[in-house]
mmCIF file of C-alpha atoms and ligand atoms in Angstrom:
data_model
loop_
_atom_site.group_PDB
_atom_site.id
_atom_site.type_symbol
_atom_site.label_atom_id
_atom_site.label_comp_id
_atom_site.label_asym_id
_atom_site.label_seq_id
_atom_site.Cartn_x
_atom_site.Cartn_y
_atom_site.Cartn_z
ATOM 1 C CA MET A 1 69.753 83.747 103.036
ATOM 2 C CA LYS A 2 72.305 81.782 101.028
ATOM 3 C CA SER A 3 71.486 78.914 98.620
ATOM 4 C CA ASP A 4 74.258 76.104 98.205
ATOM 5 C CA THR A 5 73.705 75.370 94.657
ATOM 6 C CA VAL A 6 75.476 75.303 91.083
ATOM 7 C CA TYR A 7 74.224 78.467 89.459
ATOM 8 C CA MET A 8 74.451 78.326 86.006
ATOM 9 C CA ASP A 9 71.968 81.183 84.879
ATOM 10 C CA ASN A 10 74.331 83.953 84.960
ATOM 11 C CA ASN A 11 72.667 85.338 81.690
ATOM 12 C CA ALA A 12 69.439 85.835 83.708
ATOM 13 C CA THR A 13 71.309 87.628 86.328
ATOM 14 C CA THR A 14 74.474 87.499 88.363
ATOM 15 C CA CYS A 15 75.101 87.545 92.160
ATOM 16 C CA MET A 16 76.582 90.777 93.423
ATOM 17 C CA ALA A 17 80.364 90.495 93.819
ATOM 18 C CA PRO A 18 81.428 90.577 97.479
ATOM 19 C CA GLU A 19 83.399 93.744 96.746
ATOM 20 C CA VAL A 20 80.084 95.333 95.277
ATOM 21 C CA ILE A 21 78.206 94.449 98.591
ATOM 22 C CA ASP A 22 80.940 96.021 100.803
ATOM 23 C CA GLY A 23 81.185 99.098 98.683
ATOM 24 C CA MET A 24 77.364 99.609 98.809
ATOM 25 C CA HIS A 25 77.360 99.028 102.543
ATOM 26 C CA GLU A 26 79.666 102.083 102.871
ATOM 27 C CA ALA A 27 77.625 104.082 100.280
ATOM 28 C CA GLU A 28 74.401 103.615 102.175
ATOM 29 C CA LYS A 29 75.648 105.960 104.860
ATOM 30 C CA ILE A 30 76.228 108.709 102.221
ATOM 31 C CA TYR A 31 72.537 109.456 102.112
ATOM 32 C CA GLY A 32 72.637 113.168 100.657
ATOM 33 C CA ASN A 33 70.780 113.848 97.514
ATOM 34 C CA ALA A 34 73.432 113.667 94.798
ATOM 35 C CA SER A 35 71.840 116.913 93.414
ATOM 36 C CA SER A 36 72.228 119.119 96.806
ATOM 37 C CA MET A 37 74.815 121.737 97.010
ATOM 38 C CA HIS A 38 75.669 121.202 100.600
ATOM 39 C CA GLN A 39 78.361 118.789 101.890
ATOM 40 C CA ARG A 40 76.233 115.630 102.055
ATOM 41 C CA GLY A 41 75.094 116.218 98.529
ATOM 42 C CA ARG A 42 78.544 116.713 97.219
ATOM 43 C CA GLU A 43 79.594 113.421 98.944
ATOM 44 C CA ALA A 44 76.817 111.595 97.191
ATOM 45 C CA ALA A 45 77.641 113.331 93.748
ATOM 46 C CA ALA A 46 81.204 112.242 94.218
ATOM 47 C CA LEU A 47 80.186 108.595 94.439
ATOM 48 C CA VAL A 48 78.132 108.987 91.213
ATOM 49 C CA GLY A 49 81.143 110.652 89.543
ATOM 50 C CA LEU A 50 83.466 107.812 90.536
ATOM 51 C CA SER A 51 80.967 105.196 89.074
ATOM 52 C CA ARG A 52 80.768 107.414 85.830
ATOM 53 C CA GLU A 53 84.495 107.227 85.366
ATOM 54 C CA SER A 54 84.620 103.474 86.062
ATOM 55 C CA VAL A 55 81.911 102.664 83.647
ATOM 56 C CA ALA A 56 83.453 104.748 81.101
ATOM 57 C CA ARG A 57 86.810 103.100 81.696
ATOM 58 C CA LEU A 58 85.314 99.856 81.165
ATOM 59 C CA LEU A 59 83.394 100.571 78.124
ATOM 60 C CA GLY A 60 85.889 102.925 76.433
ATOM 61 C CA CYS A 61 83.572 105.811 76.435
ATOM 62 C CA ASP A 62 83.776 109.284 77.811
ATOM 63 C CA ALA A 63 82.360 109.842 81.410
ATOM 64 C CA ASP A 64 79.885 112.459 79.937
ATOM 65 C CA GLU A 65 78.588 109.998 77.556
ATOM 66 C CA VAL A 66 77.180 107.830 80.390
ATOM 67 C CA ILE A 67 73.520 108.381 81.211
ATOM 68 C CA PHE A 68 72.604 106.505 84.335
ATOM 69 C CA ASN A 69 69.088 104.746 84.514
ATOM 70 C CA SER A 70 67.232 101.680 85.709
ATOM 71 C CA GLY A 71 68.942 99.341 83.269
ATOM 72 C CA ALA A 72 68.740 97.937 79.837
ATOM 73 C CA THR A 73 64.977 97.871 79.494
ATOM 74 C CA GLU A 74 64.790 101.505 80.128
ATOM 75 C CA SER A 75 67.737 102.086 77.937
ATOM 76 C CA ASN A 76 66.269 100.322 74.934
ATOM 77 C CA ASN A 77 62.874 102.022 75.304
ATOM 78 C CA ALA A 78 64.720 105.223 75.572
ATOM 79 C CA VAL A 79 66.518 104.763 72.237
ATOM 80 C CA PHE A 80 63.287 103.443 70.443
ATOM 81 C CA ASN A 81 61.566 106.606 71.868
ATOM 82 C CA ILE A 82 64.320 108.889 70.364
ATOM 83 C CA ALA A 83 63.737 107.307 66.888
ATOM 84 C CA ARG A 84 60.076 107.602 67.471
ATOM 85 C CA HIS A 85 60.470 111.374 67.966
ATOM 86 C CA LEU A 86 62.571 111.768 64.910
ATOM 87 C CA ILE A 87 60.244 109.742 62.793
ATOM 88 C CA ALA A 88 57.190 112.025 64.058
ATOM 89 C CA LEU A 89 59.239 115.083 62.999
ATOM 90 C CA LYS A 90 60.662 113.857 59.576
ATOM 91 C CA GLY A 91 59.263 110.602 58.917
ATOM 92 C CA GLY A 92 61.400 107.237 58.180
ATOM 93 C CA LYS A 93 61.602 103.881 59.879
ATOM 94 C CA ILE A 94 63.608 101.607 62.174
ATOM 95 C CA VAL A 95 65.380 98.514 61.402
ATOM 96 C CA THR A 96 66.032 95.803 64.094
ATOM 97 C CA THR A 97 66.241 92.002 64.377
ATOM 98 C CA THR A 98 63.878 89.175 65.180
ATOM 99 C CA ILE A 99 66.045 88.061 68.021
ATOM 100 C CA GLU A 100 66.248 91.160 70.272
ATOM 101 C CA HIS A 101 65.278 90.944 73.918
ATOM 102 C CA PRO A 102 61.632 91.540 74.519
ATOM 103 C CA ALA A 103 62.655 95.058 75.810
ATOM 104 C CA ILE A 104 62.994 95.644 72.019
ATOM 105 C CA ILE A 105 60.517 93.278 70.502
ATOM 106 C CA GLU A 106 57.672 94.439 72.548
ATOM 107 C CA THR A 107 58.571 98.108 72.152
ATOM 108 C CA VAL A 108 58.417 97.430 68.240
ATOM 109 C CA LYS A 109 55.001 95.801 68.661
ATOM 110 C CA TYR A 110 53.857 98.882 70.485
ATOM 111 C CA LEU A 111 55.436 101.193 68.029
ATOM 112 C CA ARG A 112 53.827 99.540 65.148
ATOM 113 C CA THR A 113 50.286 100.181 66.771
ATOM 114 C CA GLU A 114 51.156 103.857 66.627
ATOM 115 C CA GLY A 115 51.823 103.425 62.891
ATOM 116 C CA VAL A 116 55.837 103.436 63.297
ATOM 117 C CA ARG A 117 57.309 101.430 60.401
ATOM 118 C CA VAL A 118 59.716 98.727 61.670
ATOM 119 C CA ASP A 119 61.527 96.205 59.739
ATOM 120 C CA LEU A 120 63.131 93.040 61.210
ATOM 121 C CA ALA A 121 66.115 91.411 59.976
ATOM 122 C CA GLU A 122 66.238 87.675 60.360
ATOM 123 C CA VAL A 123 68.986 85.231 61.301
ATOM 124 C CA ASP A 124 70.679 82.303 59.892
ATOM 125 C CA PRO A 125 70.526 78.727 61.378
ATOM 126 C CA GLU A 126 73.356 79.610 63.752
ATOM 127 C CA GLY A 127 71.423 82.637 65.200
ATOM 128 C CA ILE A 128 73.437 85.294 63.371
ATOM 129 C CA VAL A 129 71.739 88.157 61.829
ATOM 130 C CA LYS A 130 71.722 88.036 58.091
ATOM 131 C CA ILE A 131 73.849 91.000 57.266
ATOM 132 C CA ASP A 132 72.931 90.821 53.612
ATOM 133 C CA GLN A 133 69.273 91.154 54.379
ATOM 134 C CA LEU A 134 69.889 93.901 56.996
ATOM 135 C CA GLU A 135 71.747 95.851 54.143
ATOM 136 C CA LYS A 136 68.704 95.406 51.943
ATOM 137 C CA LEU A 137 66.341 96.784 54.709
ATOM 138 C CA VAL A 138 68.487 99.710 55.648
ATOM 139 C CA ASP A 139 67.693 102.618 53.271
ATOM 140 C CA ASP A 140 67.999 106.337 53.236
ATOM 141 C CA ASP A 141 64.811 106.417 54.981
ATOM 142 C CA THR A 142 65.961 104.581 57.917
ATOM 143 C CA VAL A 143 66.122 106.477 61.121
ATOM 144 C CA LEU A 144 67.704 103.857 63.582
ATOM 145 C CA VAL A 145 69.361 100.485 63.256
ATOM 146 C CA SER A 146 69.405 98.418 66.238
ATOM 147 C CA VAL A 147 71.225 95.028 66.580
ATOM 148 C CA MET A 148 72.158 93.363 69.899
ATOM 149 C CA MET A 149 75.832 92.494 70.692
ATOM 150 C CA GLY A 150 75.328 89.016 72.007
ATOM 151 C CA ASN A 151 72.215 87.207 72.380
ATOM 152 C CA ASN A 152 71.001 86.244 75.934
ATOM 153 C CA GLU A 153 69.553 82.826 74.904
ATOM 154 C CA SER A 154 71.870 81.384 72.045
ATOM 155 C CA GLY A 155 74.953 83.363 73.092
ATOM 156 C CA ALA A 156 75.442 84.223 69.262
ATOM 157 C CA ILE A 157 77.678 87.320 68.920
ATOM 158 C CA GLN A 158 76.399 89.634 66.159
ATOM 159 C CA ASN A 159 78.458 91.527 63.628
ATOM 160 C CA VAL A 160 77.624 94.843 65.009
ATOM 161 C CA MET A 161 80.536 96.680 63.563
ATOM 162 C CA GLU A 162 79.232 95.796 60.035
ATOM 163 C CA ALA A 163 75.625 96.708 61.129
ATOM 164 C CA CYS A 164 76.870 99.995 62.400
ATOM 165 C CA ARG A 165 78.750 100.893 59.028
ATOM 166 C CA ILE A 166 75.580 99.919 57.008
ATOM 167 C CA ALA A 167 73.477 102.259 59.364
ATOM 168 C CA HIS A 168 75.875 105.224 59.033
ATOM 169 C CA SER A 169 76.305 104.555 55.243
ATOM 170 C CA HIS A 170 72.682 105.511 54.929
ATOM 171 C CA GLY A 171 72.733 108.285 57.537
ATOM 172 C CA ALA A 172 70.891 106.224 60.281
ATOM 173 C CA LEU A 173 71.730 106.130 63.975
ATOM 174 C CA PHE A 174 73.087 102.779 65.380
ATOM 175 C CA HIS A 175 72.161 101.233 68.690
ATOM 176 C CA THR A 176 73.303 98.031 70.307
ATOM 177 C CA ASP A 177 71.946 96.246 73.337
ATOM 178 C CA ALA A 178 75.216 95.053 74.824
ATOM 179 C CA THR A 179 73.507 93.809 78.082
ATOM 180 C CA GLN A 180 74.929 90.240 77.646
ATOM 181 C CA ALA A 181 78.363 91.271 76.318
ATOM 182 C CA ILE A 182 79.512 93.405 79.458
ATOM 183 C CA GLY A 183 82.415 91.522 81.279
ATOM 184 C CA LYS A 184 82.501 88.954 78.524
ATOM 185 C CA MET A 185 83.757 90.894 75.530
ATOM 186 C CA ASN A 186 86.283 93.620 74.955
ATOM 187 C CA ILE A 187 84.219 96.771 74.412
ATOM 188 C CA ASP A 188 85.459 99.984 73.047
ATOM 189 C CA PHE A 189 82.621 102.512 72.458
ATOM 190 C CA ASN A 190 84.544 105.311 71.119
ATOM 191 C CA LYS A 191 86.501 103.210 68.584
ATOM 192 C CA SER A 192 83.123 101.437 67.604
ATOM 193 C CA ALA A 193 81.245 104.520 66.140
ATOM 194 C CA PHE A 194 78.121 103.328 67.788
ATOM 195 C CA ASP A 195 75.608 106.031 68.790
ATOM 196 C CA TYR A 196 73.815 104.203 71.565
ATOM 197 C CA MET A 197 74.455 101.328 73.764
ATOM 198 C CA SER A 198 72.425 99.703 76.571
ATOM 199 C CA LEU A 199 73.445 97.779 79.612
ATOM 200 C CA SER A 200 72.381 96.563 83.108
ATOM 201 C CA ALA A 201 74.595 96.270 86.138
ATOM 202 C CA HIS A 202 73.103 93.062 87.235
ATOM 203 C CA LYS A 203 74.615 91.019 84.505
ATOM 204 C CA PHE A 204 78.133 91.862 85.534
ATOM 205 C CA TYR A 205 77.898 91.323 89.264
ATOM 206 C CA GLY A 206 76.430 94.713 90.211
ATOM 207 C CA PRO A 207 72.983 95.499 91.745
ATOM 208 C CA LYS A 208 69.661 95.155 90.092
ATOM 209 C CA GLY A 209 67.444 98.000 88.887
ATOM 210 C CA VAL A 210 70.540 100.265 87.739
ATOM 211 C CA GLY A 211 72.226 100.606 84.512
ATOM 212 C CA CYS A 212 72.980 103.088 81.785
ATOM 213 C CA LEU A 213 72.551 104.195 78.277
ATOM 214 C CA ILE A 214 75.850 105.267 76.557
ATOM 215 C CA VAL A 215 75.309 107.835 74.111
ATOM 216 C CA LYS A 216 77.899 109.353 71.660
ATOM 217 C CA LYS A 217 78.445 113.063 71.819
ATOM 218 C CA GLY A 218 76.079 114.900 69.516
ATOM 219 C CA ALA A 219 73.647 111.916 69.039
ATOM 220 C CA PRO A 220 69.899 112.968 69.211
ATOM 221 C CA LEU A 221 68.295 112.749 72.754
ATOM 222 C CA PHE A 222 64.837 113.083 73.884
ATOM 223 C CA PRO A 223 63.818 112.194 77.395
ATOM 224 C CA LEU A 224 61.464 109.281 78.111
ATOM 225 C CA MET A 225 60.366 110.944 81.360
ATOM 226 C CA HIS A 226 60.146 114.473 82.502
ATOM 227 C CA GLY A 227 61.224 116.030 85.795
ATOM 228 C CA GLY A 228 64.334 117.170 87.353
ATOM 229 C CA HIS A 229 67.544 118.202 85.840
ATOM 230 C CA GLN A 230 69.497 114.983 86.729
ATOM 231 C CA GLU A 231 71.532 113.614 83.712
ATOM 232 C CA ASN A 232 71.072 116.880 82.009
ATOM 233 C CA GLY A 233 67.339 116.503 82.104
ATOM 234 C CA ILE A 234 67.491 113.373 79.941
ATOM 235 C CA ARG A 235 66.853 111.062 82.816
ATOM 236 C CA PRO A 236 65.379 112.744 85.513
ATOM 237 C CA GLY A 237 64.794 111.419 89.206
ATOM 238 C CA THR A 238 66.849 111.423 92.311
ATOM 239 C CA TYR A 239 70.102 109.405 91.968
ATOM 240 C CA ASN A 240 70.166 105.873 93.559
ATOM 241 C CA THR A 241 73.613 106.559 94.664
ATOM 242 C CA GLN A 242 74.184 103.410 96.403
ATOM 243 C CA ALA A 243 73.223 101.237 93.322
ATOM 244 C CA ILE A 244 75.020 103.555 91.015
ATOM 245 C CA TYR A 245 78.218 103.182 93.123
ATOM 246 C CA GLY A 246 77.784 99.527 93.229
ATOM 247 C CA MET A 247 77.674 99.490 89.457
ATOM 248 C CA GLY A 248 80.930 101.360 89.327
ATOM 249 C CA ILE A 249 82.744 99.033 91.489
ATOM 250 C CA ALA A 250 81.431 95.931 89.403
ATOM 251 C CA ALA A 251 82.589 97.907 86.101
ATOM 252 C CA ASP A 252 86.119 98.028 87.794
ATOM 253 C CA LEU A 253 86.047 94.500 88.849
ATOM 254 C CA ALA A 254 84.882 93.498 85.056
ATOM 255 C CA ALA A 255 87.736 95.542 83.639
ATOM 256 C CA ARG A 256 90.299 93.666 85.725
ATOM 257 C CA ASN A 257 91.666 90.536 83.992
ATOM 258 C CA LEU A 258 88.933 90.555 81.382
ATOM 259 C CA ASP A 259 90.934 88.685 78.801
ATOM 260 C CA ASP A 260 91.763 85.937 81.367
ATOM 261 C CA GLU A 261 88.017 85.787 82.423
ATOM 262 C CA ILE A 262 86.697 85.437 78.962
ATOM 263 C CA GLN A 263 89.327 82.427 78.385
ATOM 264 C CA ARG A 264 88.340 80.906 81.760
ATOM 265 C CA LEU A 265 84.621 80.991 80.957
ATOM 266 C CA TRP A 266 85.229 79.497 77.516
ATOM 267 C CA GLU A 267 87.223 76.724 78.908
ATOM 268 C CA MET A 268 84.411 75.727 81.431
ATOM 269 C CA ARG A 269 81.785 76.226 78.673
ATOM 270 C CA GLU A 270 83.944 73.982 76.290
ATOM 271 C CA ALA A 271 84.330 71.323 79.060
ATOM 272 C CA LEU A 272 80.674 71.296 79.572
ATOM 273 C CA ARG A 273 79.789 71.065 75.870
ATOM 274 C CA LYS A 274 82.306 68.230 75.238
ATOM 275 C CA GLY A 275 81.150 66.345 78.329
ATOM 276 C CA ILE A 276 77.493 66.594 77.408
ATOM 277 C CA GLU A 277 78.325 65.292 73.737
ATOM 278 C CA GLU A 278 80.443 62.504 75.278
ATOM 279 C CA ARG A 279 77.858 61.351 77.794
ATOM 280 C CA ILE A 280 74.768 61.853 76.300
ATOM 281 C CA GLU A 281 73.677 60.651 72.824
ATOM 282 C CA ASP A 282 71.688 62.654 70.380
ATOM 283 C CA VAL A 283 72.047 66.301 71.669
ATOM 284 C CA VAL A 284 72.021 69.401 69.449
ATOM 285 C CA ILE A 285 74.241 72.375 70.365
ATOM 286 C CA ASN A 286 72.576 75.557 69.439
ATOM 287 C CA GLY A 287 73.803 78.773 68.066
ATOM 288 C CA SER A 288 77.136 79.567 66.505
ATOM 289 C CA GLN A 289 79.960 77.903 68.236
ATOM 290 C CA GLU A 290 82.472 80.222 66.464
ATOM 291 C CA HIS A 291 80.955 83.485 67.453
ATOM 292 C CA CYS A 292 79.460 82.745 70.949
ATOM 293 C CA LEU A 293 79.492 84.567 74.133
ATOM 294 C CA PRO A 294 82.258 82.809 76.294
ATOM 295 C CA GLY A 295 80.010 81.407 79.019
ATOM 296 C CA THR A 296 76.771 80.469 77.271
ATOM 297 C CA LEU A 297 75.922 77.055 76.141
ATOM 298 C CA ASN A 298 72.369 76.248 74.643
ATOM 299 C CA VAL A 299 71.667 72.627 74.183
ATOM 300 C CA SER A 300 68.603 70.677 72.697
ATOM 301 C CA PHE A 301 67.871 67.328 73.980
ATOM 302 C CA PRO A 302 65.317 65.704 71.706
ATOM 303 C CA ARG A 303 62.673 63.698 73.506
ATOM 304 C CA ALA A 304 63.084 65.633 76.753
ATOM 305 C CA GLU A 305 61.082 68.596 77.778
ATOM 306 C CA GLY A 306 63.219 71.545 78.720
ATOM 307 C CA GLU A 307 61.029 72.479 81.642
ATOM 308 C CA SER A 308 61.236 68.865 83.051
ATOM 309 C CA ILE A 309 64.875 68.944 82.648
ATOM 310 C CA LEU A 310 65.069 72.472 84.286
ATOM 311 C CA LEU A 311 62.981 71.144 87.412
ATOM 312 C CA MET A 312 64.923 67.760 87.499
ATOM 313 C CA LEU A 313 68.178 69.750 87.661
ATOM 314 C CA ASP A 314 66.759 72.112 90.351
ATOM 315 C CA LEU A 315 66.229 69.209 92.525
ATOM 316 C CA LYS A 316 69.824 68.231 92.135
ATOM 317 C CA GLY A 317 70.810 71.885 93.107
ATOM 318 C CA VAL A 318 71.497 72.987 89.411
ATOM 319 C CA GLU A 319 70.076 76.259 88.343
ATOM 320 C CA VAL A 320 69.734 76.783 84.642
ATOM 321 C CA SER A 321 67.050 78.197 82.234
ATOM 322 C CA THR A 322 65.094 77.205 79.327
ATOM 323 C CA GLY A 323 64.253 79.537 76.417
ATOM 324 C CA SER A 324 60.475 79.059 76.795
ATOM 325 C CA ALA A 325 58.300 81.765 78.102
ATOM 326 C CA CYS A 326 55.457 80.483 80.193
ATOM 327 C CA ALA A 327 52.856 82.827 78.712
ATOM 328 C CA THR A 328 48.980 82.538 79.659
ATOM 329 C CA GLY A 329 49.640 78.979 81.006
ATOM 330 C CA SER A 330 50.930 77.637 77.689
ATOM 331 C CA LEU A 331 54.515 77.132 77.118
ATOM 332 C CA GLU A 332 55.763 78.791 73.993
ATOM 333 C CA PRO A 333 59.003 77.623 72.673
ATOM 334 C CA SER A 334 61.811 80.225 72.494
ATOM 335 C CA TYR A 335 61.246 82.740 69.610
ATOM 336 C CA VAL A 336 65.133 83.222 69.495
ATOM 337 C CA LEU A 337 65.487 79.467 68.836
ATOM 338 C CA MET A 338 62.513 79.330 66.687
ATOM 339 C CA ALA A 339 63.990 82.229 64.460
ATOM 340 C CA THR A 340 66.940 80.079 63.488
ATOM 341 C CA GLY A 341 64.520 77.759 61.811
ATOM 342 C CA MET A 342 64.398 75.188 64.480
ATOM 343 C CA ASP A 343 61.823 72.598 64.831
ATOM 344 C CA VAL A 344 59.364 73.383 67.709
ATOM 345 C CA GLU A 345 59.945 70.010 69.542
ATOM 346 C CA LEU A 346 63.671 70.695 69.566
ATOM 347 C CA ALA A 347 63.102 74.129 70.830
ATOM 348 C CA HIS A 348 61.005 72.758 73.684
ATOM 349 C CA GLY A 349 63.976 70.657 74.843
ATOM 350 C CA SER A 350 66.529 73.184 74.877
ATOM 351 C CA ILE A 351 68.397 74.380 78.142
ATOM 352 C CA ARG A 352 70.532 77.297 78.394
ATOM 353 C CA PHE A 353 73.645 77.088 80.776
ATOM 354 C CA SER A 354 75.325 80.218 81.461
ATOM 355 C CA LEU A 355 78.508 80.311 83.386
ATOM 356 C CA GLY A 356 79.922 82.999 85.418
ATOM 357 C CA ARG A 357 82.702 84.420 87.509
ATOM 358 C CA TYR A 358 81.906 82.138 90.595
ATOM 359 C CA ASN A 359 81.614 78.797 88.546
ATOM 360 C CA THR A 360 84.440 76.351 88.744
ATOM 361 C CA MET A 361 85.372 73.094 86.715
ATOM 362 C CA GLU A 362 83.985 71.351 89.726
ATOM 363 C CA ASP A 363 80.624 72.751 89.046
ATOM 364 C CA VAL A 364 80.894 71.633 85.504
ATOM 365 C CA GLN A 365 81.852 68.209 86.716
ATOM 366 C CA TYR A 366 78.859 67.916 88.901
ATOM 367 C CA VAL A 367 76.445 69.119 86.027
ATOM 368 C CA LEU A 368 78.060 66.485 83.957
ATOM 369 C CA ASP A 369 77.597 63.735 86.617
ATOM 370 C CA VAL A 370 73.719 64.695 87.183
ATOM 371 C CA LEU A 371 72.525 65.306 83.787
ATOM 372 C CA PRO A 372 72.845 62.300 81.901
ATOM 373 C CA PRO A 373 70.546 60.079 84.121
ATOM 374 C CA ILE A 374 68.096 62.936 84.066
ATOM 375 C CA ILE A 375 68.013 62.874 80.436
ATOM 376 C CA ARG A 376 67.915 59.191 80.140
ATOM 377 C CA ASN A 377 64.827 59.024 82.701
ATOM 378 C CA LEU A 378 62.966 61.706 80.956
ATOM 379 C CA ARG A 379 63.621 59.930 77.538
ATOM 380 C CA GLU A 380 62.396 56.594 78.940
ATOM 381 C CA MET A 381 59.168 58.293 80.186
ATOM 382 C CA SER A 382 58.610 60.158 76.879
ATOM 383 C CA THR A 383 55.811 58.878 75.132
ATOM 384 C CA ARG A 384 56.960 60.374 71.842
HETATM 385 N N1 PMP B 1 68.627 93.080 76.989
HETATM 386 C C1 PMP B 1 69.256 91.793 76.986
HETATM 387 C C2 PMP B 1 70.094 91.315 76.004
HETATM 388 C C3 PMP B 1 69.000 91.262 78.172
HETATM 389 O O1 PMP B 1 69.531 89.911 78.410
HETATM 390 C C4 PMP B 1 68.351 91.722 79.319
HETATM 391 C C5 PMP B 1 67.945 91.050 80.554
HETATM 392 N N2 PMP B 1 67.640 89.661 80.430
HETATM 393 C C6 PMP B 1 67.743 93.014 79.122
HETATM 394 C C7 PMP B 1 67.875 93.659 77.867
HETATM 395 C C8 PMP B 1 66.793 93.627 80.071
HETATM 396 O O2 PMP B 1 67.728 93.974 81.229
HETATM 397 P P1 PMP B 1 66.822 94.543 82.712
HETATM 398 O O3 PMP B 1 65.907 93.506 82.888
HETATM 399 O O4 PMP B 1 67.972 94.660 83.514
HETATM 400 O O5 PMP B 1 66.213 95.854 82.178
#
């Protein structure tokens, strides 16, 4: 099944690269259990090993610092679970931010019900975490500091190096959710001094349901689940050889021409931004423009509803996203945009365009052709 649409929702997920699909087709024949000692088992283990090397090359970590799992939700939960254990042992608290992905925000809500102390640093109007506030919140009691690398909605790139320095200056561990940064930023885990880093393969043209947690050697570890001895018992469960192998191919592809790809994504994003500003009056570009993921453009269209824009664009074969979460029948505006101090109505009229490897300038041009009449029509219909 193939849709012929302009897909600009690459922050939600990416398609699998053709090279990944081909590789996974080959890997599906390697059905041995990667933990078995016989030949078929060793063949499967070899694929897992290759992927581990590829992921390590892309991220600048050592192969034995990669723990394969189901993706960033699991990785984020695993890290907060480690902090939970440490706090149970010796007390202390966690510091994170108001704009983290729900895989952290909801984990925080849960941990608070258990009595775990968690402080949240806020963001400035550009969606950048207030480092001075973070510095005040982090104290010698802090066990873990977690700040995402690039925000999935606004695209705002965070000062994770400084956040890591602050954490370490108080003896706290540092985690970054790098899910949106992979294949869009140069990352060198070993140089960074991070203790933990989360990612998912499906954000960089790999398969869904697979990812990893990168753990610096010597950083504390507690398993989230208990079972077999895979990943040194830290992440038990039979290896999904095929998906892990696909992720390795995706990592190799992402590492290839990364700087050129960053440049290309930024040029398309800028062409889209300038075109929207030229062709549509009264628009607000959200998030930092200086520190922004190269393919992400978040725009508010006052007097137009984000969901309506999304559906109208969909009818024209353009797939984008709003920041809203449709919770229990009521459309809540994006908490990420609201955290920047944005007015509720403006947050309701926001659209996230996220460009990726398979977008072209023609796609950008097409969106610039179909979007202005959509906004005009919706504004004319608006009773506000
Ligand atoms: N963190 C961030 C920043 C994300 O964008 C996502 C995916 N939207 C996740 C975590 C969760 O990833 P997954 O659904 O693959 O577990």
